[in-house]
Each structure stands twice: as C-alpha cells, then as structure tokens.
Coordinates of C-alpha atoms and ligand atoms in Angstrom, one line a residue:
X1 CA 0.0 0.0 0.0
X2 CA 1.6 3.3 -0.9
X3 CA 1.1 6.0 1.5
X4 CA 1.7 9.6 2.1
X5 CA 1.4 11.0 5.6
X6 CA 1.6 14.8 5.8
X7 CA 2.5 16.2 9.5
X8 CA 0.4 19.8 9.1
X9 CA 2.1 21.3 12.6
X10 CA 5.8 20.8 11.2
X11 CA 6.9 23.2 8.7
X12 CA 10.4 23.0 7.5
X13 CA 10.7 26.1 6.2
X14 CA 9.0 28.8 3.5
X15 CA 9.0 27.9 -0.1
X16 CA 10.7 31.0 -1.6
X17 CA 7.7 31.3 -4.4
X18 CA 11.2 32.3 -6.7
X19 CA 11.8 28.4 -7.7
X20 CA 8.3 29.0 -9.7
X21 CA 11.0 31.3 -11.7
X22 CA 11.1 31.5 -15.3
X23 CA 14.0 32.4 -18.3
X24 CA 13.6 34.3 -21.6
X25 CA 16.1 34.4 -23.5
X26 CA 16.8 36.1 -27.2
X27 CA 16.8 32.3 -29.0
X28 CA 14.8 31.5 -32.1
X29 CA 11.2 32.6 -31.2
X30 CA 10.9 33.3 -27.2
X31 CA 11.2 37.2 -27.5
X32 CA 10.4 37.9 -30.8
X33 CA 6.9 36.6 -31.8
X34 CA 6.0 34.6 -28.6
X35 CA 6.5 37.9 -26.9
X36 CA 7.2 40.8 -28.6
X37 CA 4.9 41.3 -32.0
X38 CA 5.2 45.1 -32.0
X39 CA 2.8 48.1 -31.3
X40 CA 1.3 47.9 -35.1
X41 CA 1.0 44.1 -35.0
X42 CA -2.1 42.7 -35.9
X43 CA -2.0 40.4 -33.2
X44 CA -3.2 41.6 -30.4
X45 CA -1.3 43.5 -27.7
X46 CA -0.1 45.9 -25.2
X47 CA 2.6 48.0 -26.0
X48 CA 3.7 45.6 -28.5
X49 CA 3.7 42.6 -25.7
X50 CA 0.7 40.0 -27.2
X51 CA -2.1 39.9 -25.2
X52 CA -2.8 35.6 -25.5
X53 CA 0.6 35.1 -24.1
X54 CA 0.5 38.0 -21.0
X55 CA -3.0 36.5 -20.1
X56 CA -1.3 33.4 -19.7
X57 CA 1.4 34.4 -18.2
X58 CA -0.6 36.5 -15.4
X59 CA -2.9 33.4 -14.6
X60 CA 0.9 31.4 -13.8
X61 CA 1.7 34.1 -10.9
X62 CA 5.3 34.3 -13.0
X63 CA 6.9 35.4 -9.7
X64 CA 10.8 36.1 -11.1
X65 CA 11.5 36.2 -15.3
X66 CA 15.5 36.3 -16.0
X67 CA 16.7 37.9 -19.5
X68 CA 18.2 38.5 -21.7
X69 CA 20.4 35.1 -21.6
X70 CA 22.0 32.8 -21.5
X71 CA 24.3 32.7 -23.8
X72 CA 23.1 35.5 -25.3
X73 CA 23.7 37.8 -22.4
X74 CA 27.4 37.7 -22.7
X75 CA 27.2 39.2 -26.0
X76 CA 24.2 41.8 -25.0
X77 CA 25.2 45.4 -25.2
X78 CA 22.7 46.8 -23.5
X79 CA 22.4 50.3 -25.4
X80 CA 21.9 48.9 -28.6
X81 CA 18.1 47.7 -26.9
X82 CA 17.3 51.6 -25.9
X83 CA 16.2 54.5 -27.8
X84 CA 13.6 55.0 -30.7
X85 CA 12.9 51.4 -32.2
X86 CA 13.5 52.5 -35.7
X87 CA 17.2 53.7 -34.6
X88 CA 18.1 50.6 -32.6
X89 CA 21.2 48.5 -34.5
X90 CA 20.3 45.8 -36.6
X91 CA 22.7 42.8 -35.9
X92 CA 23.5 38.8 -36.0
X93 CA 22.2 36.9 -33.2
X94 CA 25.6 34.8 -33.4
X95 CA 24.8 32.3 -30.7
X96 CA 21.0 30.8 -31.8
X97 CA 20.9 30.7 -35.7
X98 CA 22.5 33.8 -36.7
X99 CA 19.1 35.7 -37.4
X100 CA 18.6 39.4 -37.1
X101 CA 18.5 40.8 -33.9
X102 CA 16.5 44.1 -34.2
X103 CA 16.9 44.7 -30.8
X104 CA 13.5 46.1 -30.5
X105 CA 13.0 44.7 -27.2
X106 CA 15.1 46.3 -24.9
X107 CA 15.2 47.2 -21.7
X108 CA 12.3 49.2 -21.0
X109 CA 10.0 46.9 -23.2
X110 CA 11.5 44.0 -20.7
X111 CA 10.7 46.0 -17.6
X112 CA 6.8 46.4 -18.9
X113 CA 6.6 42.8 -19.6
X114 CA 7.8 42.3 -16.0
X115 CA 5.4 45.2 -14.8
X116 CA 2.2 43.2 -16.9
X117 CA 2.5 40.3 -15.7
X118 CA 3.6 40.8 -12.1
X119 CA 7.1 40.1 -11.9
X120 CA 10.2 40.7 -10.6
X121 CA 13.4 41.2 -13.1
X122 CA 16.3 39.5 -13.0
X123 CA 18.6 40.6 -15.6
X124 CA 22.1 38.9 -16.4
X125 CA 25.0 41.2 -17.2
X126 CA 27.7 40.9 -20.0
X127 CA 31.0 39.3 -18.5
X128 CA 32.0 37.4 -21.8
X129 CA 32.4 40.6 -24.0
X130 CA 31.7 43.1 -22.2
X131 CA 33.5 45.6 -19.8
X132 CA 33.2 46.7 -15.9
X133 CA 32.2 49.6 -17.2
X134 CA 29.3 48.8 -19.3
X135 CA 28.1 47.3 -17.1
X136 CA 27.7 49.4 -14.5
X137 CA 26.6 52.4 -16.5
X138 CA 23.4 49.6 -17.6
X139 CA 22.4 49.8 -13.4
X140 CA 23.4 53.6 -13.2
X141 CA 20.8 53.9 -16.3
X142 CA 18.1 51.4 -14.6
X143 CA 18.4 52.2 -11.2
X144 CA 20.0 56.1 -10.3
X145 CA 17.4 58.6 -9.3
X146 CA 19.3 61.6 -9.4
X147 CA 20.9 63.8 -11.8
X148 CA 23.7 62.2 -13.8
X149 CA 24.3 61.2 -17.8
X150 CA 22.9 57.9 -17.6
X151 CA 19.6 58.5 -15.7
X152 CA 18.8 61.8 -18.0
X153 CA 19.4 59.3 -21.0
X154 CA 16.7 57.1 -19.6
X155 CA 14.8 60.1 -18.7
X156 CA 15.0 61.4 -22.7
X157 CA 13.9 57.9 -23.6
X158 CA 10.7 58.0 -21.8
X159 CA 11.0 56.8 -18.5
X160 CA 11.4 59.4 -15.7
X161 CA 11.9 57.9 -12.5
X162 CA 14.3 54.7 -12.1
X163 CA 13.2 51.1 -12.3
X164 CA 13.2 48.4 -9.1
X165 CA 15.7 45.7 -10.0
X166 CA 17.2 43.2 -7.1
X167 CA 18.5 40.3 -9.2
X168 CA 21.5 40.9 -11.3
X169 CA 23.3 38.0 -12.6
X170 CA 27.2 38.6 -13.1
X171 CA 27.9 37.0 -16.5
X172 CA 26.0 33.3 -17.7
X173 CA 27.9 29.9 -18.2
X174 CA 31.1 31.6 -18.1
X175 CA 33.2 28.4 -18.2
X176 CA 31.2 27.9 -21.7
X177 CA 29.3 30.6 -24.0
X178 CA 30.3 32.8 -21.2
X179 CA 34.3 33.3 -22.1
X180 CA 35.5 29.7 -21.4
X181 CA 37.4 30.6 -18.3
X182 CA 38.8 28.7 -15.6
X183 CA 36.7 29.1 -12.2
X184 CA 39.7 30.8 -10.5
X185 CA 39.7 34.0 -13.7
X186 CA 36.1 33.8 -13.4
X187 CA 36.3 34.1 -9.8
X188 CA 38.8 37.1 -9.9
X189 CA 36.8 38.9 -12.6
X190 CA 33.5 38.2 -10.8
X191 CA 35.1 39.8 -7.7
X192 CA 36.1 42.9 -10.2
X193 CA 32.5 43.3 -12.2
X194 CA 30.6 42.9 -8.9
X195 CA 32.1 46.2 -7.5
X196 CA 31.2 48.6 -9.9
X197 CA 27.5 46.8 -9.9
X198 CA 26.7 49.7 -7.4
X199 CA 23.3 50.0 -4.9
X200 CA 21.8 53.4 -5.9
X201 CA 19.1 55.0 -3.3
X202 CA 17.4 52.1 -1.3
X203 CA 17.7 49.6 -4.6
X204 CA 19.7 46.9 -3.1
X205 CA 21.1 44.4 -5.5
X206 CA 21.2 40.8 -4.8
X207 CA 24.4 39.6 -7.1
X208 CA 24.2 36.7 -8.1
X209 CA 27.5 34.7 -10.0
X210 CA 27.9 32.7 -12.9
X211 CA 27.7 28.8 -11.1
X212 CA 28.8 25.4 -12.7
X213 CA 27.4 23.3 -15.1
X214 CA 25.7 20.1 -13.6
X215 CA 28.3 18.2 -11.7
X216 CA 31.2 20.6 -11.6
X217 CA 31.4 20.5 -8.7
X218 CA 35.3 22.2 -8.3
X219 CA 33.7 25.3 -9.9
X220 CA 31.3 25.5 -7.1
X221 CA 34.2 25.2 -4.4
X222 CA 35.9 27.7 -5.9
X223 CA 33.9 30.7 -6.4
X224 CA 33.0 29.8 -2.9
X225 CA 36.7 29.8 -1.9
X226 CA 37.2 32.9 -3.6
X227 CA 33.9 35.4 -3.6
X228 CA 31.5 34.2 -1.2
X229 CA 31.4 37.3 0.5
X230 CA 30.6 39.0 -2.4
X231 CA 28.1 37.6 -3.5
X232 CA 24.2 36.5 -2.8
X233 CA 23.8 33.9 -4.5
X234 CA 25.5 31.3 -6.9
X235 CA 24.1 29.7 -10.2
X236 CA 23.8 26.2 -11.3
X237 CA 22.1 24.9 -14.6
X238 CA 21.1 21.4 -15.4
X239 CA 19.4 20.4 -17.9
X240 CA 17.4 16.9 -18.2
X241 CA 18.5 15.4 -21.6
X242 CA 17.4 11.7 -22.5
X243 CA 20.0 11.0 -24.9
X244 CA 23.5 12.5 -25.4
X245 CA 24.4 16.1 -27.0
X246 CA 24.2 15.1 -30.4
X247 CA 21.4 12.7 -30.4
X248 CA 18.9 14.4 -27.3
X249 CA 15.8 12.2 -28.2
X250 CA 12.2 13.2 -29.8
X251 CA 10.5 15.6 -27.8
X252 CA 7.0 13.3 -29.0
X253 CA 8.0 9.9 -30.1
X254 CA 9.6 8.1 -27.4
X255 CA 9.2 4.6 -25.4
X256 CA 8.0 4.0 -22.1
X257 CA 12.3 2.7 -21.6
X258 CA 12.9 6.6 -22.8
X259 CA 10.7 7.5 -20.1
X260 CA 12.0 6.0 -17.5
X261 CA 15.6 7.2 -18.8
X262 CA 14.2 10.8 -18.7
X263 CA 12.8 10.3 -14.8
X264 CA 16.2 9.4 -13.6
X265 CA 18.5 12.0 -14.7
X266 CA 15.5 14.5 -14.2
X267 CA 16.6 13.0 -10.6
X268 CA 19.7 13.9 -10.8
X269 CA 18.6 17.4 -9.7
X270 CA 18.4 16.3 -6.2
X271 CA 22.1 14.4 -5.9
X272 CA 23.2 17.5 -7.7
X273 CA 21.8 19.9 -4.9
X274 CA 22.8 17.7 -2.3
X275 CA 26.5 17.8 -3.4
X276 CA 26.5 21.3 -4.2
X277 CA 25.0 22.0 -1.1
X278 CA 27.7 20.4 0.8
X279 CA 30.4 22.2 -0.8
X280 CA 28.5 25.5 0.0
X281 CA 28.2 24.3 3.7
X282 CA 32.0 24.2 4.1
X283 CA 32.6 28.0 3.2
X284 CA 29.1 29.6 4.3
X285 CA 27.7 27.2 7.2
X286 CA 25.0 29.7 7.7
X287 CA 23.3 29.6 4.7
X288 CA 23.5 33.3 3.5
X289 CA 24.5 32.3 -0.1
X290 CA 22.2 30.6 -1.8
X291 CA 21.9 28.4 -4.6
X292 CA 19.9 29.4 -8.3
X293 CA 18.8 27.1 -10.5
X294 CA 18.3 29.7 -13.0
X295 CA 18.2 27.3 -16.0
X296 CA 16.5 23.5 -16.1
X297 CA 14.3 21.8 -17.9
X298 CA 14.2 19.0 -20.7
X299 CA 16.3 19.5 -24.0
X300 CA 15.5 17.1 -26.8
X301 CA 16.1 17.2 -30.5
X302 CA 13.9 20.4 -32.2
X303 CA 10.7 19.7 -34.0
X304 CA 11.7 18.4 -37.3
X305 CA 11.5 20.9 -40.3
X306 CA 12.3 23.8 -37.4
X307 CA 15.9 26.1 -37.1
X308 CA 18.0 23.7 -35.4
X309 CA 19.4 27.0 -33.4
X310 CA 16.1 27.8 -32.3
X311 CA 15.7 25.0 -29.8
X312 CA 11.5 24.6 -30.0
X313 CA 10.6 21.6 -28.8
X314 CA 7.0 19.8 -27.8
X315 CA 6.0 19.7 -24.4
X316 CA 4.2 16.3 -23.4
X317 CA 3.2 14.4 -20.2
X318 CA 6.7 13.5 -19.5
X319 CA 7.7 17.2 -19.7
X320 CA 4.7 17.6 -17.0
X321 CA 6.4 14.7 -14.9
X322 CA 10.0 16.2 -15.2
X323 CA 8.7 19.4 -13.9
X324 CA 6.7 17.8 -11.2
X325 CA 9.5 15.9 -10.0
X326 CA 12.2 19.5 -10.1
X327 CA 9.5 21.2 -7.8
X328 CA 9.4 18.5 -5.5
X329 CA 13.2 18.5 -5.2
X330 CA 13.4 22.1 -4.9
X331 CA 11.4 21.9 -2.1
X332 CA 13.2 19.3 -0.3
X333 CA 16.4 22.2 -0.7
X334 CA 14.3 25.4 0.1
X335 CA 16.6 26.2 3.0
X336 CA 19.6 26.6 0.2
X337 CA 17.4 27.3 -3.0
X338 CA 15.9 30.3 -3.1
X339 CA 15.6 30.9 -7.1
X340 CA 14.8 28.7 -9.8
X341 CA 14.3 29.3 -13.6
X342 CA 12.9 26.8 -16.1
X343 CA 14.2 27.6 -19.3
X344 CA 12.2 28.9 -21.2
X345 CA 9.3 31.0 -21.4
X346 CA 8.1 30.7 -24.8
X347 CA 9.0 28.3 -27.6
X348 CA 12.1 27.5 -26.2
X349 CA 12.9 24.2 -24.7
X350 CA 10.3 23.6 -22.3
X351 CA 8.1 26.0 -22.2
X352 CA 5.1 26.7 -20.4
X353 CA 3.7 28.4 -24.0
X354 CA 3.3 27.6 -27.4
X355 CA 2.6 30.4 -30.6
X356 CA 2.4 29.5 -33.6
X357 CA 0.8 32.9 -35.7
X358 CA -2.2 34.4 -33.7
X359 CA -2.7 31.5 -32.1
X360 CA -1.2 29.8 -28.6
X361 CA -1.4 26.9 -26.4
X362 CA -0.7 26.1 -23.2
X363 CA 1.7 23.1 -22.7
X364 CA 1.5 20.2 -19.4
X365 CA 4.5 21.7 -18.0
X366 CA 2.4 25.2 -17.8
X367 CA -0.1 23.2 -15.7
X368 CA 1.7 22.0 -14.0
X369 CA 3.5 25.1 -12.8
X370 CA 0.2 26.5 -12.3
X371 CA -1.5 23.5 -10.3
X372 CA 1.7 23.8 -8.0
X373 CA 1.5 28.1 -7.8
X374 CA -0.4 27.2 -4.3
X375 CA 3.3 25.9 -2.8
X376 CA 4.2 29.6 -3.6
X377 CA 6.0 31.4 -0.6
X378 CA 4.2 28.7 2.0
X379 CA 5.4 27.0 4.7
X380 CA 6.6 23.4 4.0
X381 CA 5.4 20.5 5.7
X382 CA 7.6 17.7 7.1
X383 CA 6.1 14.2 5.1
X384 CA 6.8 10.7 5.1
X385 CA 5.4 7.8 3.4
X386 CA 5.9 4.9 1.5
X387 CA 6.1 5.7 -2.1
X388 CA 7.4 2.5 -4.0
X389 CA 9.1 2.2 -6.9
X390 CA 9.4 -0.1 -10.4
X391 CA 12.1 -0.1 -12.9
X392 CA 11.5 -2.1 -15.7
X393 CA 15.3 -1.9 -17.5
X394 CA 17.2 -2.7 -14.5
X395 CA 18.2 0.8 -13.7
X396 CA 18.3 2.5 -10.9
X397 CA 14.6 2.4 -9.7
X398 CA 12.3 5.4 -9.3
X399 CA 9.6 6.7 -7.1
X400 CA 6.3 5.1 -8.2
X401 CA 4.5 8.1 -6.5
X402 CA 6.1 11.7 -4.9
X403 CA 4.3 13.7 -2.9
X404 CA 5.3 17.6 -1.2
X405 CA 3.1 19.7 1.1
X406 CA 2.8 22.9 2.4
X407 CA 0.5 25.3 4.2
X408 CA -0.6 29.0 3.8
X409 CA -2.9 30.9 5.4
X410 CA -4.4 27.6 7.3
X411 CA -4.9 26.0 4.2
X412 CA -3.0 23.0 3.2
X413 CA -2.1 22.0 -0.2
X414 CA -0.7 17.9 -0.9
X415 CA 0.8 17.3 -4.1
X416 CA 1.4 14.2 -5.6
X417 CA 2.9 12.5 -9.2
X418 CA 2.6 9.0 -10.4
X419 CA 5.8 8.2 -12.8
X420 CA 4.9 4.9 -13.5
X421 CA 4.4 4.9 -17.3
X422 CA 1.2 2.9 -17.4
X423 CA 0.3 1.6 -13.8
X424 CA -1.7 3.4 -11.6
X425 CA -1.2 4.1 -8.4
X426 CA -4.0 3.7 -5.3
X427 CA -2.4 6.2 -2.0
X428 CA -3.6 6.5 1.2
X429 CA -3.2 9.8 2.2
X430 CA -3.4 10.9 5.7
X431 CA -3.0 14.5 7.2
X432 CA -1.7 14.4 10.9
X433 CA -1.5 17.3 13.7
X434 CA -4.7 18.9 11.9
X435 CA -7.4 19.8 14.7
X436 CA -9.7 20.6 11.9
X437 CA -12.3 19.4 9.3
X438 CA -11.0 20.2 5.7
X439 CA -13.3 20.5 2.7
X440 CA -11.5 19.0 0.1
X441 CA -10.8 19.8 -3.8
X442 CA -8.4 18.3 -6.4
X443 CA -7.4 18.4 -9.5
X444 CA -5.4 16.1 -11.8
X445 CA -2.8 16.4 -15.2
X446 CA -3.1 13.1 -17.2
X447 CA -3.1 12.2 -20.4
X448 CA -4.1 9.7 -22.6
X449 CA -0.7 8.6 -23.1
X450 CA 2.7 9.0 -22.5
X451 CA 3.7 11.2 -25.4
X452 CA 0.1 13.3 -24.9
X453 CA 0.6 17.2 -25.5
X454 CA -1.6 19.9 -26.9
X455 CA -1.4 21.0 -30.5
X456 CA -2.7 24.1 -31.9
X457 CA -5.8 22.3 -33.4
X458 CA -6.4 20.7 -29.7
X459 CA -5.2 23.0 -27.6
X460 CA -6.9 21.8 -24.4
X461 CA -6.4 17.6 -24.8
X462 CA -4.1 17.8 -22.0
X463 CA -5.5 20.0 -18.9
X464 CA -6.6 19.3 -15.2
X465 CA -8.9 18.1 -14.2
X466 CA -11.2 17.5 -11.0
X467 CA -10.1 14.6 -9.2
X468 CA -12.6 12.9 -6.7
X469 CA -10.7 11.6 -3.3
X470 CA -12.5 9.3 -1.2
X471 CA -12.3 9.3 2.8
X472 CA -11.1 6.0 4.2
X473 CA -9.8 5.1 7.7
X474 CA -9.6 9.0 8.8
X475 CA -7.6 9.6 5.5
X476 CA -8.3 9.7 1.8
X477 CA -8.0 7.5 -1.2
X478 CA -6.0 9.0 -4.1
X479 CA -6.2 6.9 -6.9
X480 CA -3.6 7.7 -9.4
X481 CA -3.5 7.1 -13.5
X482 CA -0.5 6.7 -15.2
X483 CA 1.9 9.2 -15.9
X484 CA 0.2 11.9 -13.7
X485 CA 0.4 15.3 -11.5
X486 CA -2.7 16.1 -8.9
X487 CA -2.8 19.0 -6.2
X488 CA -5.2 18.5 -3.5
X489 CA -6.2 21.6 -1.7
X490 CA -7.5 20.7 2.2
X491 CA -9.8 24.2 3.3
X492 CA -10.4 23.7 7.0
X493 CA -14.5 24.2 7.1
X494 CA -15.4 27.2 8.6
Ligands
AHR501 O1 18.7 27.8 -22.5 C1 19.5 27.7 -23.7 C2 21.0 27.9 -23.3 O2 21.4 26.8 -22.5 C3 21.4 29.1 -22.6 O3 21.5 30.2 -23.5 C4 22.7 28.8 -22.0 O4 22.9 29.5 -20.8 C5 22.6 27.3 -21.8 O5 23.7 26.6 -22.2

C-alpha cells in the first residue's frame, strides 16, 4: 500500500515562491513573436507585448522572469536595446541561428513585460564581451534617481523615475558561452565586475555569479573559496536530456524505456543539490548564499523541419512529470534554494507556451506550474510515506509516487505524481497534527498517453482536471492514473 502522511504542525521552512522562476532568452522565437509582435501588429497586444501570451502568463503568478540570456547575455550590449525602435542597431544573433536581432526589445520593453504580468526582473550582465564599465553604467541607467548622464538618458527615452531591479546576474555559463574561463579567472573577474554593480538609493542588488554546469562540482568550491562574500547567490544549470548532446531524443516519439531514462537523470537534480550544497556548507555554514537554478528543464532534439538554433521543442506528459519531480526536489532544498528558472518562457525548450501565428497553447508543464503556484511562498510541511518504486530496465529504480506539502494561510495544499508509465497508483493519504475538518478539492494532469501534448488544433487535450478523493480510515484514497500530476487543496470548514 503506498502512503503519504503529511504532518500539518511541522513546517520546515518557506518555499521562496522564486523556484516558480522563469527564463527568456533572445533564442529563435521566445522574444520575438512569442513575446514581442510590436505596437502595429495585428495580433493583439499591449505596447507591442501580445495579449494571448501575457493572459497566460498573469494566470501562472510568474513570480521572477531572467533575461536576456543565457548565452546571449554575454554578447548583450545593453544600449543597442534603448532608444527609438526605428534607430536601434540591426545585428546577428551569433549564438541561436545567426538571425537578425532588431533589438526592438530592450530594456524598457523587458521592464513592462515584467510590470504586466507581475514580476520581478532578473537581468544577467555581459562578463564574456563586455567591460566593468558597461556594465555598471546599464544599473546607473536602470536604477540612479538623481541627476547624472545615464539617468537623464533614460529620462529622454521616456521613462522618468528609475526602475526596481534586485537580481542581477554577473555574466551566464562563463566556463562555456560565457568566455570559457577557468573558475579561479572567473572568480577574480567576478570579484572585479561585482564592484562597480553599485546599490543606488534604497535599490539593493542581490548579485548573483555565474555557477557550474551540472556536476562541476570544483567550480562551485571555488567561487565559494574565492567570492563568497561578495556575492548573494551562486548559479547552477542542469538540464534533463534523455540522450546524449548530439542525439537528445524526440520531444513526442519516445518509449515507455525513454521515459523511465528521462525520470532518472530529471533526478539527478536532487544528488546534484545535495552535493553542491555540501560544498557550500563548508565555506558559508549559515546559509546566506544561496543556490539558483536559474536554468532546467528538458532539452530534446527540435521539432523536425524547425531552425535547429532555435531549440523549440513539444511539451508532453513527461515534460509535466519532469517538472513535477524538479518542484518537488526544490522543495526538499528550500533552506539553500531560493531561485529557480525553467528555461524557457516561450517556444524555447520547455516552455510553459506555445505560438504558432495568432494563435497559442498552453503546454502540461504550464499546468503544471500553475497546479503547484499554491506551494508559492508557504510554509513546507515535514512528510513521510511509502512511495514504491518499479524499474522495468534494471536501472536505478524510481519513485512510483512523490508527494510535497505545504501550508498557507491555514490552508493546506498535498501534491502528488505517479511516474509509473502505465500503472496506476492507489495512495492512502493521511493528514496528521490537523485539529480541523477540511473541505476537500483536487485536481489532476493526465493524459491519454505518455507522449500526450496539446497541439494548436487541440489545444486543451491535455488540462486538469477535477479529481474525486474518497475518505477512508480517517484519511483519503488518491487513486492515481499513469503518468500523472494532482494537487489536492485541504480548506479547513469554517
Ligand atoms: O537555454 C539555452 C542555453 O542553455 C542558454 O543560453 C545557456 O545558458 C545554456 O547553455
């Protein structure tokens, strides 16, 4: 019998609502038609942001959206994005499929994307190519509020007072895209850029440096070892890739074998947490640095017949599943997690949305994120259980069912995932500590197979839906299909 026991009277800390974090990046078509149409676009918009994709994007509570890269960032000069749109440079996107860069989205078009849907910037500064200097004049021109070259330039271009920014990333990938340095030149130049990244008026800056890529874990150690005091926080990006680099897997057409591959290095997020964790512990026992996932998701092989640099993929059940089983993890490491940013907003990788002309869809892994927007900034709840497991390759075996929990405002919210591929899974759920009678409602993400995902002609074939739970022995009966995501919301009766 699989269980789940939730202890509502032991919290183990909040859930910074920042792991529910997204990324948009200047690749293929995440700014530039899944965000940006333009003013005189007959799409439909607001100050040239479409309308279909903001409405989305406001029902998602986005709490934290990082731009401009990536990869990109390190070649980003930020005044080339500022000024009258029909004066703004024309260049090559070098890194994502050397495409025209018309750099009408900018920086004050990113701030009112941020400002429409609710929230907060983080923006990643130019390390790779760019200077000290340029840098700091970009949060002199952002952030000053008094008289000096910078701020009167942002004045002339139409935005008088200064804007409220608090996460600025120090470069992106720097020991790839980002310059190809050696942590301990990284770490000296991070220490240099990070200085002149002054705090004008009450803006306070929360720095955050370039981190390793998945299990570097001597990258970690020495940033730490050399600029833990100057900074707030420290990257990492993982991403969960089925097959290797070259050969990454269908994003559509896969195996139930290809699932279960995709589960466990989605998995791998934990062990890599864990492990970075500990070599934060040893330089920074109390915690104060923490740990950004500012990139994750699945990467698999573009949609046939699409710009192989423009990295648009589907977005299926297992996509739901992988994202499930991130949250999950980044709430087991809230205490050194505090940000977290699936990559990427729109067409890109795994995105939460779709566009395709006028039109748009919603993918699982937006459902997802939404289903689980209740764990935002609540208090975790201490759980235990007996989940199960299956593995039908001889692999390492995985969970049959997770579950997470957390409480806000008296309220408790219990979600669960089956990853078993095609068995259900029947879990007696049971809520201890709770003095009160809860009225209950749930909903579920399944599909009708492994590979399901909404197209533009069926936009809704994959969406939640209610999920009836049955009392049983002072607990509930979850019964679980296949390949699925529920949230179950307990509302203590008034
Ligand atoms: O998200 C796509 C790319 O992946 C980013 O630009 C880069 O930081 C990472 O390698």
């Amino acid at each position: 019998m699989l269980k789940a026991i939730v202890h509502t009277d032991w919290t183990t800390g909040t859930i910074n609502k920042n792991i529910y974090g997204h990324f948009s990046e200047h690749l293929g078509r995440c700014i530039y038609e899944g965000l940006w149409v333009g003013e005189d676009s007959p799409i439909p918009n607001t100050d040239g942001i479409r309308n279909d994709v903001l409405e989305a994007l406001r029902e998602l509570k986005v709490p934290v959206l990082r731009w401009p890269g990536g990869c990109f960032a390190d070649e980003y000069h930020w005044r080339d994005g500022i000024g009258p749109r029909e004066t703004r440079k024309r260049m090559i996107n070098t890194h994502w499929g050397g495409v025209v860069e018309n750099n009408h989205f900018g920086t004050h078009e990113f701030f009112r994307l941020c400002e429409l849907i609710g929230a907060e910037p983080y923006i990643c500064g130019n390390v790779g190519s760019g200077s000290a200097q340029e840098m700091s004049e970009w949060l002199e021109y952002m952030t000053f509020d008094g008289e000096s070259p910078l701020a009167n330039l942002r004045r002339q271009n139409g935005r008088d007072k200064p804007w409220k920014l608090k996460y600025f990333g120090v470069g992106n990938e720097n020991w790839g895209c980002g310059g190809n340095m050696l942590p301990e030149f990284y770490a000296d130049l991070y220490r240099q850029f990070q200085t002149y990244c002054r705090q004008y008026g009450d803006n306070k800056l929360y720095k955050i440096a370039g981190g390793a890529n998945s299990d570097d874990y001597r990258w970690t150690d020495v940033l730490m070892k050399k600029a833990a005091g100057q900074m707030d926080g420290l990257s990492l990006h993982y991403y969960t890739v089925p097959g290797t680099w070259q050969e990454k897997g269908s994003a559509t057409e896969f195996e139930a074998s290809d699932w279960e591959i995709t589960m466990r290095k989605a998995l791998h997020m934990d062990e890599l947490l864990t492990r970075h964790g500990t070599v934060m512990d040893q330089y920074d026992p109390e915690r104060r640095v923490s740990l950004i996932v500012d990139e994750w998701g699945t990467w698999f092989d573009v949609e046939p017949g699409t710009n192989p640099g423009f990295l648009y993929q589907q977005n299926t059940m297992r996509d739901a599943l992988v994202a499930a089983a991130h949250l999950h993890i980044f709430h087991k490491h809230a205490h050194r997690v505090q940000m977290a940013n699936i990559a990427q907003l729109v067409n890109v990788l795994q995105a939460v949305v779709l566009t395709e002309g006028n039109r748009m869809l919603r993918t699982p892994t937006y459902h997802v994120l939404k289903m689980y927007a209740v764990h935002q900034d609540a208090e975790a709840l201490a759980l235990h259980g007996e989940f199960g497991s299956f593995s039908s390759e001889g692999g390492q075996p995985l969970p049959h069912v997770g579950a997470t929990a957390s409480k806000k405002d008296g309220v408790v919210h219990v979600s669960l995932f089956n990853m078993h591929p095609s068995e259900d899974a029947s879990v007696k759920l049971e809520l201890r500590g709770a003095d009160a009678a809860y009225h209950e409602e749930a909903y579920v993400l399944a599909g009708d197979a492994i590979g399901a995902h909404n197209t533009f002609d069926e936009p809704d074939r994959v969406v939640p839906k209610p999920l009836q739970i049955a009392g049983q022995d002072g607990g509930y009966q979850v019964r679980l299909a296949p390949a699925s995501v529920a949230t179950i919301s307990f509302k203590p009766k008034a």
